Coordinates of C-alpha atoms in Angstrom, one line a residue:
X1 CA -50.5 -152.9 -35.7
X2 CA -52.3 -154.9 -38.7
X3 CA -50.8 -154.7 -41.8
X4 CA -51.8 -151.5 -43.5
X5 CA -52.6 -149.5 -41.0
X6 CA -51.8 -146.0 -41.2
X7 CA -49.4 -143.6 -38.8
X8 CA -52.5 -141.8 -37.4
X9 CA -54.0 -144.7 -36.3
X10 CA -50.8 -145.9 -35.5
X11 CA -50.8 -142.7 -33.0
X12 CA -54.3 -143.1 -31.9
X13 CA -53.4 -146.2 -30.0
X14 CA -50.4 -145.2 -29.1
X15 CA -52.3 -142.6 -27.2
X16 CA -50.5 -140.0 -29.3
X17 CA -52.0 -137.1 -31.0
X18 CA -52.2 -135.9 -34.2
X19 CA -54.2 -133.0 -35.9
X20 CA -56.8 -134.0 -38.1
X21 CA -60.3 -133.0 -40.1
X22 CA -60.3 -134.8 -42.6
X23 CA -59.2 -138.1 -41.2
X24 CA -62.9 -140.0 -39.6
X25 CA -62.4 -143.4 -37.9
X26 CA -65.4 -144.6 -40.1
X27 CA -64.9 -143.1 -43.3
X28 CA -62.3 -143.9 -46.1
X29 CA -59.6 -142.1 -46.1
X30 CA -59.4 -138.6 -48.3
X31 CA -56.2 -137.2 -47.4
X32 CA -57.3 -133.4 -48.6
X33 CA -56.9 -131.4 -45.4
X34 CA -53.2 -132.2 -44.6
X35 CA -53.4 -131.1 -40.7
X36 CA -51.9 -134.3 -40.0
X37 CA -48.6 -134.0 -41.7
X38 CA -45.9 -135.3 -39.9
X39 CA -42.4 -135.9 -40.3
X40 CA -40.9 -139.5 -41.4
X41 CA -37.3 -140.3 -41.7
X42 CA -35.6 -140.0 -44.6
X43 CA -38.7 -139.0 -46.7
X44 CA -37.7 -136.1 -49.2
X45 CA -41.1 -134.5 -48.0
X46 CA -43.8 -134.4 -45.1
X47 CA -46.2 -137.2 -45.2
X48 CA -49.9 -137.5 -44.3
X49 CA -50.2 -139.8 -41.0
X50 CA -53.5 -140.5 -42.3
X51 CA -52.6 -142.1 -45.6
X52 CA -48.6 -143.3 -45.3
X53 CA -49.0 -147.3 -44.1
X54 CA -46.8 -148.0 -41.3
X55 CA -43.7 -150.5 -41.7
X56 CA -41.0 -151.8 -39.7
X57 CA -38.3 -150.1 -38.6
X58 CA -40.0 -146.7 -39.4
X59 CA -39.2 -143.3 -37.3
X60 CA -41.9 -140.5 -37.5
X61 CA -42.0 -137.1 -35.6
X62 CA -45.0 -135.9 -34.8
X63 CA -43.7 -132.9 -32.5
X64 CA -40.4 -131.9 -33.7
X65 CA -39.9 -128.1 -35.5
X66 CA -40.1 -129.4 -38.8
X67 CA -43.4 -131.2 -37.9
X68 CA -44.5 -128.4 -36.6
X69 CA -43.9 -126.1 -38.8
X70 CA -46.0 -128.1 -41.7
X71 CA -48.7 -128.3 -39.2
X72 CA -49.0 -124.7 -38.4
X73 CA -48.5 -123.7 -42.2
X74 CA -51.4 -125.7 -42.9
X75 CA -53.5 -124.2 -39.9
X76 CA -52.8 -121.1 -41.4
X77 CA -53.8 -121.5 -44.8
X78 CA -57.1 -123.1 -43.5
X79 CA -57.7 -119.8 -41.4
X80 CA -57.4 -117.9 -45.2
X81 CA -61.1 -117.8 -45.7
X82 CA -62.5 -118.8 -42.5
X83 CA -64.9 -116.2 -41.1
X84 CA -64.3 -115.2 -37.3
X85 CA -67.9 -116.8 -36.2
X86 CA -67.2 -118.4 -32.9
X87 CA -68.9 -115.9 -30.6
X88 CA -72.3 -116.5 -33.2
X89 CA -71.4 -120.4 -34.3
X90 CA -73.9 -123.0 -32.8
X91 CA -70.4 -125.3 -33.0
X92 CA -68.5 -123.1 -30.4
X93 CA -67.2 -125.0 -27.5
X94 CA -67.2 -128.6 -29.1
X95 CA -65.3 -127.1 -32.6
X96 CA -62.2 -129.2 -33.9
X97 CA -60.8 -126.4 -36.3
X98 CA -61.3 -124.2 -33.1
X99 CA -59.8 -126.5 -30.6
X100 CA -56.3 -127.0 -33.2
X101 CA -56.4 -123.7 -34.2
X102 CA -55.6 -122.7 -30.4
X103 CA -52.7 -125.4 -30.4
X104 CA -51.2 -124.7 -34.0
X105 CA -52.8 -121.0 -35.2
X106 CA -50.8 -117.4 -35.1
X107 CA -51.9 -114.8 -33.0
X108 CA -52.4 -112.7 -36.2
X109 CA -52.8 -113.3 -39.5
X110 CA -50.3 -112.5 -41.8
X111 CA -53.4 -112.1 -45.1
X112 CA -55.1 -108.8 -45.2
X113 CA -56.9 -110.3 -48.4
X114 CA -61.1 -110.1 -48.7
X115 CA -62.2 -113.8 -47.2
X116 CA -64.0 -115.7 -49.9
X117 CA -68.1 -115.6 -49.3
X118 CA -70.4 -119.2 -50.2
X119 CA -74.0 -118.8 -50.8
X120 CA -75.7 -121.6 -48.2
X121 CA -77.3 -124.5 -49.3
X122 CA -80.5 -125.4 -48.5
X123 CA -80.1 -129.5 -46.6
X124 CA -84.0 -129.3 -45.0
X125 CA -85.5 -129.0 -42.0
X126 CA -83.1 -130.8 -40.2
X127 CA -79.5 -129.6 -41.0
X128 CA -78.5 -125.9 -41.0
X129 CA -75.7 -124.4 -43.2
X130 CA -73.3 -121.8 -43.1
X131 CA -71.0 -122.9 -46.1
X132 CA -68.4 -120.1 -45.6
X133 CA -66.9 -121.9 -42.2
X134 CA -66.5 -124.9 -44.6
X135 CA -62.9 -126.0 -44.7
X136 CA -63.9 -129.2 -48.0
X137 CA -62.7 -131.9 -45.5
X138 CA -65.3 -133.6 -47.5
X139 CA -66.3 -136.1 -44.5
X140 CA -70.3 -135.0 -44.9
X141 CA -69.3 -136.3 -49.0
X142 CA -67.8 -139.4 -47.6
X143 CA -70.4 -140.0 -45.3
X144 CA -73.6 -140.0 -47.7
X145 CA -71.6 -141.8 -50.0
X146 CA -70.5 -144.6 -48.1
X147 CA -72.5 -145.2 -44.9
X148 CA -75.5 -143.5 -45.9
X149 CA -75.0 -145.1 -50.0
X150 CA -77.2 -142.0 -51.2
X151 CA -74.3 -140.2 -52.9
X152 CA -76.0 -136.6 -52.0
X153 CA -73.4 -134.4 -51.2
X154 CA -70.2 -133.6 -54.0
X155 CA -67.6 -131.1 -54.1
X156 CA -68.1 -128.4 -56.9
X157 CA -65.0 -126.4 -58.8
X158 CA -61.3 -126.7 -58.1
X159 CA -59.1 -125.1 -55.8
X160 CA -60.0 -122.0 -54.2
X161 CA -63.2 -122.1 -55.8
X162 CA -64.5 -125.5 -54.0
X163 CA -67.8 -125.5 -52.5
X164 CA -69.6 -128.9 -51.2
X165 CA -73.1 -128.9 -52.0
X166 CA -76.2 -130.9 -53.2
X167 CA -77.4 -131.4 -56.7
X168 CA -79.2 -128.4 -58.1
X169 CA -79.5 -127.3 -54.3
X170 CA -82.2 -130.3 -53.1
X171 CA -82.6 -131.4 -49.7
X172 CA -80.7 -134.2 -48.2
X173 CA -83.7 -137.0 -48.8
X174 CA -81.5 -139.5 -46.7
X175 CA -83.2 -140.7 -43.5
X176 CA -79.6 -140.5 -42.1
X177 CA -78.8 -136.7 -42.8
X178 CA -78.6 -135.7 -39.1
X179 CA -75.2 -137.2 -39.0
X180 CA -73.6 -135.0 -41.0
X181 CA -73.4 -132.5 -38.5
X182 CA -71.4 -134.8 -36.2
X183 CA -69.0 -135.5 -38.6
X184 CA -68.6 -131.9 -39.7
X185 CA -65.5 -130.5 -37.8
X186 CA -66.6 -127.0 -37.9
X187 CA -70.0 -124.9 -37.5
X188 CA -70.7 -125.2 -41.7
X189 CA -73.2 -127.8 -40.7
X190 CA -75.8 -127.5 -37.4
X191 CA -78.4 -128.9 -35.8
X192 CA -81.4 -126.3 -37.0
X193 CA -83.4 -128.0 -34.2
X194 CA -81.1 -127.3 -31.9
X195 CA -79.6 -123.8 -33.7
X196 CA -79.2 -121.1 -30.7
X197 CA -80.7 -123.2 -27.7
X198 CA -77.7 -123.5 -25.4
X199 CA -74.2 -123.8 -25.3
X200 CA -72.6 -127.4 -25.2
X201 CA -71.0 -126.5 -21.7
X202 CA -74.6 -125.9 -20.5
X203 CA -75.6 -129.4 -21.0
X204 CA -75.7 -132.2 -19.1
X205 CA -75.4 -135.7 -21.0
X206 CA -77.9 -138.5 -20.1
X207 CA -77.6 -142.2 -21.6
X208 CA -80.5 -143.6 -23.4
X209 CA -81.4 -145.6 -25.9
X210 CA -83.4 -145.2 -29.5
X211 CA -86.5 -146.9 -29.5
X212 CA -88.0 -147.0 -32.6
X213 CA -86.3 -149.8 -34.3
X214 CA -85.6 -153.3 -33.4
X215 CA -81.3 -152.2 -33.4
X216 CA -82.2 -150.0 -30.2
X217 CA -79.2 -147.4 -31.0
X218 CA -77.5 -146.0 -27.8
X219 CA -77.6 -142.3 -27.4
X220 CA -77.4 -139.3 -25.1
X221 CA -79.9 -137.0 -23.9
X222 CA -77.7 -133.6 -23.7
X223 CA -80.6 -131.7 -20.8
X224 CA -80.7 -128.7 -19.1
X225 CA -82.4 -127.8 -16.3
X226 CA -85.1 -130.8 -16.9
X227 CA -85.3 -130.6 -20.6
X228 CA -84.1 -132.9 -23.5
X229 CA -82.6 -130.3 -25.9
X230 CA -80.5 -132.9 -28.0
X231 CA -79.9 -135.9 -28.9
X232 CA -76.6 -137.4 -30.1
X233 CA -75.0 -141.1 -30.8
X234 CA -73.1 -143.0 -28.0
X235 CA -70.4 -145.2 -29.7
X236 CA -71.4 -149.1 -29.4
X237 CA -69.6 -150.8 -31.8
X238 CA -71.9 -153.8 -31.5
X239 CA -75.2 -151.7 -31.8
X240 CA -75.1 -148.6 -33.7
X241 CA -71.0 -147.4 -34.2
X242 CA -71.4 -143.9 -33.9
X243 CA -74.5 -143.1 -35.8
X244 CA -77.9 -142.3 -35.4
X245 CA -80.8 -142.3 -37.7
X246 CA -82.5 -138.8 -37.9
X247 CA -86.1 -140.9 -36.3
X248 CA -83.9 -141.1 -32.8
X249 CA -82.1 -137.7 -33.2
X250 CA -85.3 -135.5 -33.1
X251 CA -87.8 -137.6 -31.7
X252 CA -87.3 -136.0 -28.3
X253 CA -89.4 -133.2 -29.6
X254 CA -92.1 -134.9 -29.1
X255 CA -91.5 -134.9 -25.5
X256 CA -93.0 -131.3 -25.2
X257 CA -95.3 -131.8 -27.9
X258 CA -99.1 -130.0 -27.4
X259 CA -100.8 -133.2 -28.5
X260 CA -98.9 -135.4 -26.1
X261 CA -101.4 -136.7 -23.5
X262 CA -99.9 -136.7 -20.1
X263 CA -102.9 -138.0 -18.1
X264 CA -105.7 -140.2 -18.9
X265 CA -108.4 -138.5 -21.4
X266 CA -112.0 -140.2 -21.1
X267 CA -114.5 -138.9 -24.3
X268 CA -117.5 -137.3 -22.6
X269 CA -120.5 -136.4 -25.0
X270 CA -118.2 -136.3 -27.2
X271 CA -115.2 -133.9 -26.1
X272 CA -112.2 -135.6 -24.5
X273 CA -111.3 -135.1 -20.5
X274 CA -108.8 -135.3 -17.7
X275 CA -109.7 -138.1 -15.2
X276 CA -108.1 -139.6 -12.5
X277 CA -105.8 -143.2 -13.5
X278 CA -108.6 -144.6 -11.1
X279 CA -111.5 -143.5 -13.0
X280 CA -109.7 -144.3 -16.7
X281 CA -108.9 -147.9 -15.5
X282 CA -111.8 -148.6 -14.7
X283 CA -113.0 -147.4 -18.0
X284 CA -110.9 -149.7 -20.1
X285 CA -112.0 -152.4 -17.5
X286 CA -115.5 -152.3 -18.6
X287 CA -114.5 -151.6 -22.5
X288 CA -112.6 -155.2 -22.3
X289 CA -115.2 -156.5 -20.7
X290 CA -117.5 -155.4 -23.3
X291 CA -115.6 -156.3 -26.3
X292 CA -113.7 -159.9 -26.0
X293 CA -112.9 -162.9 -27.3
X294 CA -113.0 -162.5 -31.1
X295 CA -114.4 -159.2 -31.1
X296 CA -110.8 -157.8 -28.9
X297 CA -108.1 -157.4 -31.5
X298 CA -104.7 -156.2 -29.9
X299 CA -101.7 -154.0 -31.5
X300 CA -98.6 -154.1 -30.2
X301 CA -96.6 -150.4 -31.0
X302 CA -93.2 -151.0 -31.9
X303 CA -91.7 -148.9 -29.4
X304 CA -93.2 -150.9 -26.6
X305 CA -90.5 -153.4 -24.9
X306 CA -90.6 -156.8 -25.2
X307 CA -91.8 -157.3 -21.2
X308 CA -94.8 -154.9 -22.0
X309 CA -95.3 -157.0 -25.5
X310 CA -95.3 -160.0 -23.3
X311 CA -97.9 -159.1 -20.6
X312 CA -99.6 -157.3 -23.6
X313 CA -100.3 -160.8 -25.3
X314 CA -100.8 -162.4 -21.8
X315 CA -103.7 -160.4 -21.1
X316 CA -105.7 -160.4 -24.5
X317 CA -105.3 -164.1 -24.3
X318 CA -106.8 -164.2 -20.7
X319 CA -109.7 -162.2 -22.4
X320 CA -110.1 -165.0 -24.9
X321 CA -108.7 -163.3 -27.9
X322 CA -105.4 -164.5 -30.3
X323 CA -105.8 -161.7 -32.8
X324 CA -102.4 -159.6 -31.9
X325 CA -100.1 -158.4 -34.1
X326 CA -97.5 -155.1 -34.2
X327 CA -98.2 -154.0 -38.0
X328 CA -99.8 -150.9 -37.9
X329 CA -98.6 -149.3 -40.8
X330 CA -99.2 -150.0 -44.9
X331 CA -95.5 -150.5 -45.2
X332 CA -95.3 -153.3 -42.8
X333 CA -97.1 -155.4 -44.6
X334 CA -95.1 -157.7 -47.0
X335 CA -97.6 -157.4 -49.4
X336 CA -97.2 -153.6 -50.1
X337 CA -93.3 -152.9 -51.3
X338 CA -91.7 -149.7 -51.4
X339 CA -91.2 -148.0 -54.7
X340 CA -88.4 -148.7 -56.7
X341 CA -85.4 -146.0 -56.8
X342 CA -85.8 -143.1 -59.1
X343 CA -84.5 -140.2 -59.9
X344 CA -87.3 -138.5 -58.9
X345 CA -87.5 -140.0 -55.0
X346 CA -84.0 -140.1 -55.1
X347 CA -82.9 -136.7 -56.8
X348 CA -79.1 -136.2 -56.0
X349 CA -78.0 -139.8 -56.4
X350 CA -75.8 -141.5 -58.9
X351 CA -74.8 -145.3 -59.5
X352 CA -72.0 -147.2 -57.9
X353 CA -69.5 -147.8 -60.8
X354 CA -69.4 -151.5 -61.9
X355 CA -65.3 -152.7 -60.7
X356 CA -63.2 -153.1 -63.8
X357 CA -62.4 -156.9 -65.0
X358 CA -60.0 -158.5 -63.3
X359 CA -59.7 -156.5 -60.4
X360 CA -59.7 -158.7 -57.4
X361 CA -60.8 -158.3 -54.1
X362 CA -61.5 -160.9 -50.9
X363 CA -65.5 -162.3 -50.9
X364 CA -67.5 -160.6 -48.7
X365 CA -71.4 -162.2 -48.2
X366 CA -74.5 -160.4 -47.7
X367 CA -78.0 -161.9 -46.6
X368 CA -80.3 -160.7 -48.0
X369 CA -84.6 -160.9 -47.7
X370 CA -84.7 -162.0 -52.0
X371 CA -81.3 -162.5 -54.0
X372 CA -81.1 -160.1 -57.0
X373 CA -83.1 -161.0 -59.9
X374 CA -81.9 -163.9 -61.9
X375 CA -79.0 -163.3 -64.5
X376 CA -78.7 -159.8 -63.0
X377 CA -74.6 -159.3 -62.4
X378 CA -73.9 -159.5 -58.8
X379 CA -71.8 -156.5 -58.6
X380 CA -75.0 -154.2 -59.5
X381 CA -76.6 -154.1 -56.5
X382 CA -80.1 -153.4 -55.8
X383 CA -80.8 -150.2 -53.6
X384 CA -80.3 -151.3 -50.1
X385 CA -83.5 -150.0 -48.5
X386 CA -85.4 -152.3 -50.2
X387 CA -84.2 -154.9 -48.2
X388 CA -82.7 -153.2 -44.6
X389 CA -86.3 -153.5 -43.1
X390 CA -85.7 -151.1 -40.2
X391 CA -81.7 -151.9 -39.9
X392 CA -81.1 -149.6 -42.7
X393 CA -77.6 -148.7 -41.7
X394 CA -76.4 -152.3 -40.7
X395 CA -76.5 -152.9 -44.1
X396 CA -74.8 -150.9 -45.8
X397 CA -72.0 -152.5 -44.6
X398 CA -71.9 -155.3 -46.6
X399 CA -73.3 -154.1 -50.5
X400 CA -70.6 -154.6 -52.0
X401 CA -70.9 -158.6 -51.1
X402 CA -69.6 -160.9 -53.5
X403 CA -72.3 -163.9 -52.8
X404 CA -75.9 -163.5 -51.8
X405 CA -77.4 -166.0 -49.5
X406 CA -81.2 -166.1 -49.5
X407 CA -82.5 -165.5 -46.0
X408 CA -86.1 -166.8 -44.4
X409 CA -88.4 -166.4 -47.3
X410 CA -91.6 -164.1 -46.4
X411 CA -94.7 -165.2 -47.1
X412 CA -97.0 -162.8 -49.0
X413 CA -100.2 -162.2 -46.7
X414 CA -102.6 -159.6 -46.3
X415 CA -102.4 -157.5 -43.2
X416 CA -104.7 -157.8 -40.3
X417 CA -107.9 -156.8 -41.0
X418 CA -108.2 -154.6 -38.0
X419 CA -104.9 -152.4 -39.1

C-alpha cells in the first residue's frame, strides 16, 4: 500500500470488509460515524480503519469479539433516533445503514426513549428530504464542499442536536446537487423525480452515455418495462469518476415529454402536421434547394456526434455554403461572460480560507482559459465556473494549484449573426 493509506482501504483491496458511512472513496476523510472501528494491536482503544494510516508490522481485527462488539455498539446508537421508514423509504433495497444494520443491529432495541423529530429542508426540485433518517455522516457536506466547491450544505448545533442543512433553508443552487443522493447512505436524501416510481429490484440497468457536454459522462439507464425511470453514474475513472451533473441525471424526462416530436411535422396554412419521412424529405429537399450558398447558414446542436457533425458540414458545403457553427446560445459566445459570484447567485457559499504562512504543500498546476488578475495572490482563487466551460467538475480538481499556466487565448468575436 502507498504510504499513508488508511486500514479501510487497506481492507478494500484486500477484498476485506469493513462497515462504513461516513468513509466515501472520493471525499476527505471525516471520521464522525465510527462504523468502521476495528481492533489494532496493542492500541489502548478501538481505532477508526478509515483514519488510522497503515504501517509495518501492524495486526488489525476486523472480525474478532472485541471488534465486534464496538461495531454493533455503534449500530446501536445510530438506530437511537432513526425512524422505522423502510417499508415507505424511496432508499429501501439499495440502503447502506439498512444493509449493516442486518449484519451488526439487535433484534430489539434496548431505548424506549421518544426518537428525535427534524423539520425537512427544502434542497429544490431536484432532491427530496426526510432529515429525521439522517445519521450526520456529513458526505452530502463534504461533497458540495469539495467536489462541487459551493460550500452549500453545513452541520448546525452539537451533539444530539445536529441537523445538516442549507443556509437560511435555500435551495441547493449547484448544477451538481443530484449527487448528493448517491452519496447519502440512507433515505434522508431522494431522487424527488424518481420518489415512489419503483423499487430498485424492479429495474433493469442499461449503459449509456451523457450527451450534453463534450466529457460524455458514462451512466445507466435503470428501465422498466420499456421506460427510462432513472438515471445514475457509471464509475469511469478517466471520464466522469462517479459523478453526474444534474443536466444528464434528469434529462431522460424529456424522453416522454408532450412537445417531443416523434415523426416529421410539415406547417400547413399555418398549423403543424404529421407526414410521412418520404413526404418531409422531400420538403427539406426543396427548402435547400431554395435557400443555398450564402443564404444556408448551418447549426450544429451540441448533442449531435461528431459523425453526424461531420456529414452535417459535408453537406452544407456541397450546397455551397461555409457558414456553420455550434453556438446557439448567448453564453457560448466569448464575448458575453458569466456574472461574477455573489452572494446573491450564490446564497449559501462561503470563501476558501487563505493557508497560513509557512505551511507547505507539493505544487500542483492548473490551466486555466485567463490566469488570475495581475498581483492577485495565487492562493485566492477565482470561482471555478468561470473558467470550466462545460467540464465544470474536471476542474475542481485542481483549484487549489500552486502555478497557473495560460492556456489557448480566445479571441473576443461576436457571435454568428444567424444565432
Amino acid at each position: 500500500m502507498p504510504k499513508g493509506s488508511m486500514i479501510i482501504q487497506a481492507a478494500d483491496k484486500a477484498g476485506i470488509s469493513i462497515p462504513r458511512f461516513c468513509y466515501h472513496e472520493k471525499l476527505p476523510i471525516a471520521a464522525n460515524c465510527r462504523m468502521c472501528l476495528v481492533d489494532v494491536e496493542k492500541s489502548p482503544k478501538p481505532a477508526p480503519a478509515c483514519a488510522t494510516p497503515v504501517m509495518d508490522g501492524m495486526k488489525v481485527a476486523t472480525r474478532s469479539e472485541k471488534a465486534l462488539k464496538f461495531q454493533r455498539s455503534v449500530m446501536e446508537f445510530l438506530l437511537i433516533n432513526h425512524p422505522l421508514d423502510c417499508p415507505i423509504c424511496d432508499q429501501g433495497g439499495e440502503c447502506e445503514l439498512q444493509d449493516v444494520s442486518l449484519g451488526y443491529g439487535r433484534s430489539v432495541s434496548r431505548f424506549n426513549e421518544r426518537k428525535r423529530v427534524v423539520p425537512d429542508e427544502d434542497m429544490g426540485p431536484l432532491v427530496a428530504t426526510e432529515m429525521t433518517r439522517c445519521i450526520q455522516c456529513t458526505r452530502c457536506v463534504r461533497f458540495t464542499a469539495d467536489v462541487a466547491g459551493t460550500y452549500e450544505l453545513g452541520g448546525m448545533y452539537r451533539g444530539e442536536n445536529l441537523q445538516i442543512g442549507t443556509f437560511d433553508g435555500k435551495p441547493l443552487t449547484t448544477e451538481l446537487s443530484g449527487n448528493v443522493v448517491d452519496v447519502c447512505p440512507v433515505g434522508a436524501l431522494t431522487n424527488k423525480v424518481f420518489q415512489f416510481r419503483a423499487r430498485p429490484w424492479e429495474l433493469t440497468a442499461r449503459e449509456s452515455l451523457g450527451y450534453h457536454d463534450a466529457m460524455g459522462s458514462n451512466l445507466f439507464l435503470h428501465v422498466r418495462r420499456g421506460e427510462v425511470l432513472r438515471t445514475v453514474p457509471r464509475d469511469n475513472e478517466a471520464v466522469n469518476e462517479c459523478w453526474l451533473s444534474d443536466r444528464d441525471r434528469y434529462s431522460h424526462q424529456g424522453l416522454y415529454s408532450e412537445d417531443r416530436a416523434v415523426k416529421p411535422l410539415r406547417k400547413v396554412n399555418g398549423e403543424w402536421k404529421e407526414v410521412s419521412w418520404a413526404e418531409g424529405l422531400a420538403a427539406a429537399v426543396e427548402i435547400l434547394k431554395a435557400n443555398q450558398g450564402d443564404n444556408l447558414g448551418v447549426l450544429v446542436h451540441p448533442s449531435t456526434s461528431n459523425e453526424e457533425g461531420a456529414l452535417l458540414a459535408r453537406l452544407a458545403k456541397g450546397l455551397g455554403s461555409s457558414n456553420i457553427d455550434h453556438r446557439i446560445n448567448n453564453r457560448d459566445s466569448p464575448t458575453l461572460q458569466p456574472p461574477k459570484c455573489s452572494a446573491c447567485r450564490w446564497p449559501n457559499r462561503r470563501r476558501r480560507p487563505h493557508r497560513r504562512s509557512g505551511q507547505q504543500h507539493p505544487p500542483r498546476t492548473a490551466a486555466a482559459a485567463r490566469p488570475p488578475a495581475q498581483g492577485a495572490d495565487h492562493q485566492g482563487r477565482e470561482d471555478p465556473r468561470r473558467q470550466s466551460g462545460g467540464l465544470r467538475l474536471r476542474l475542481q480538481h485542481c483549484r487549489q494549484a500552486d502555478r497557473w499556466c495560460q492556456a489557448v487565448p480566445h479571441p473576443r468575436r461576436a457571435p454568428t449573426p444567424w444565432a
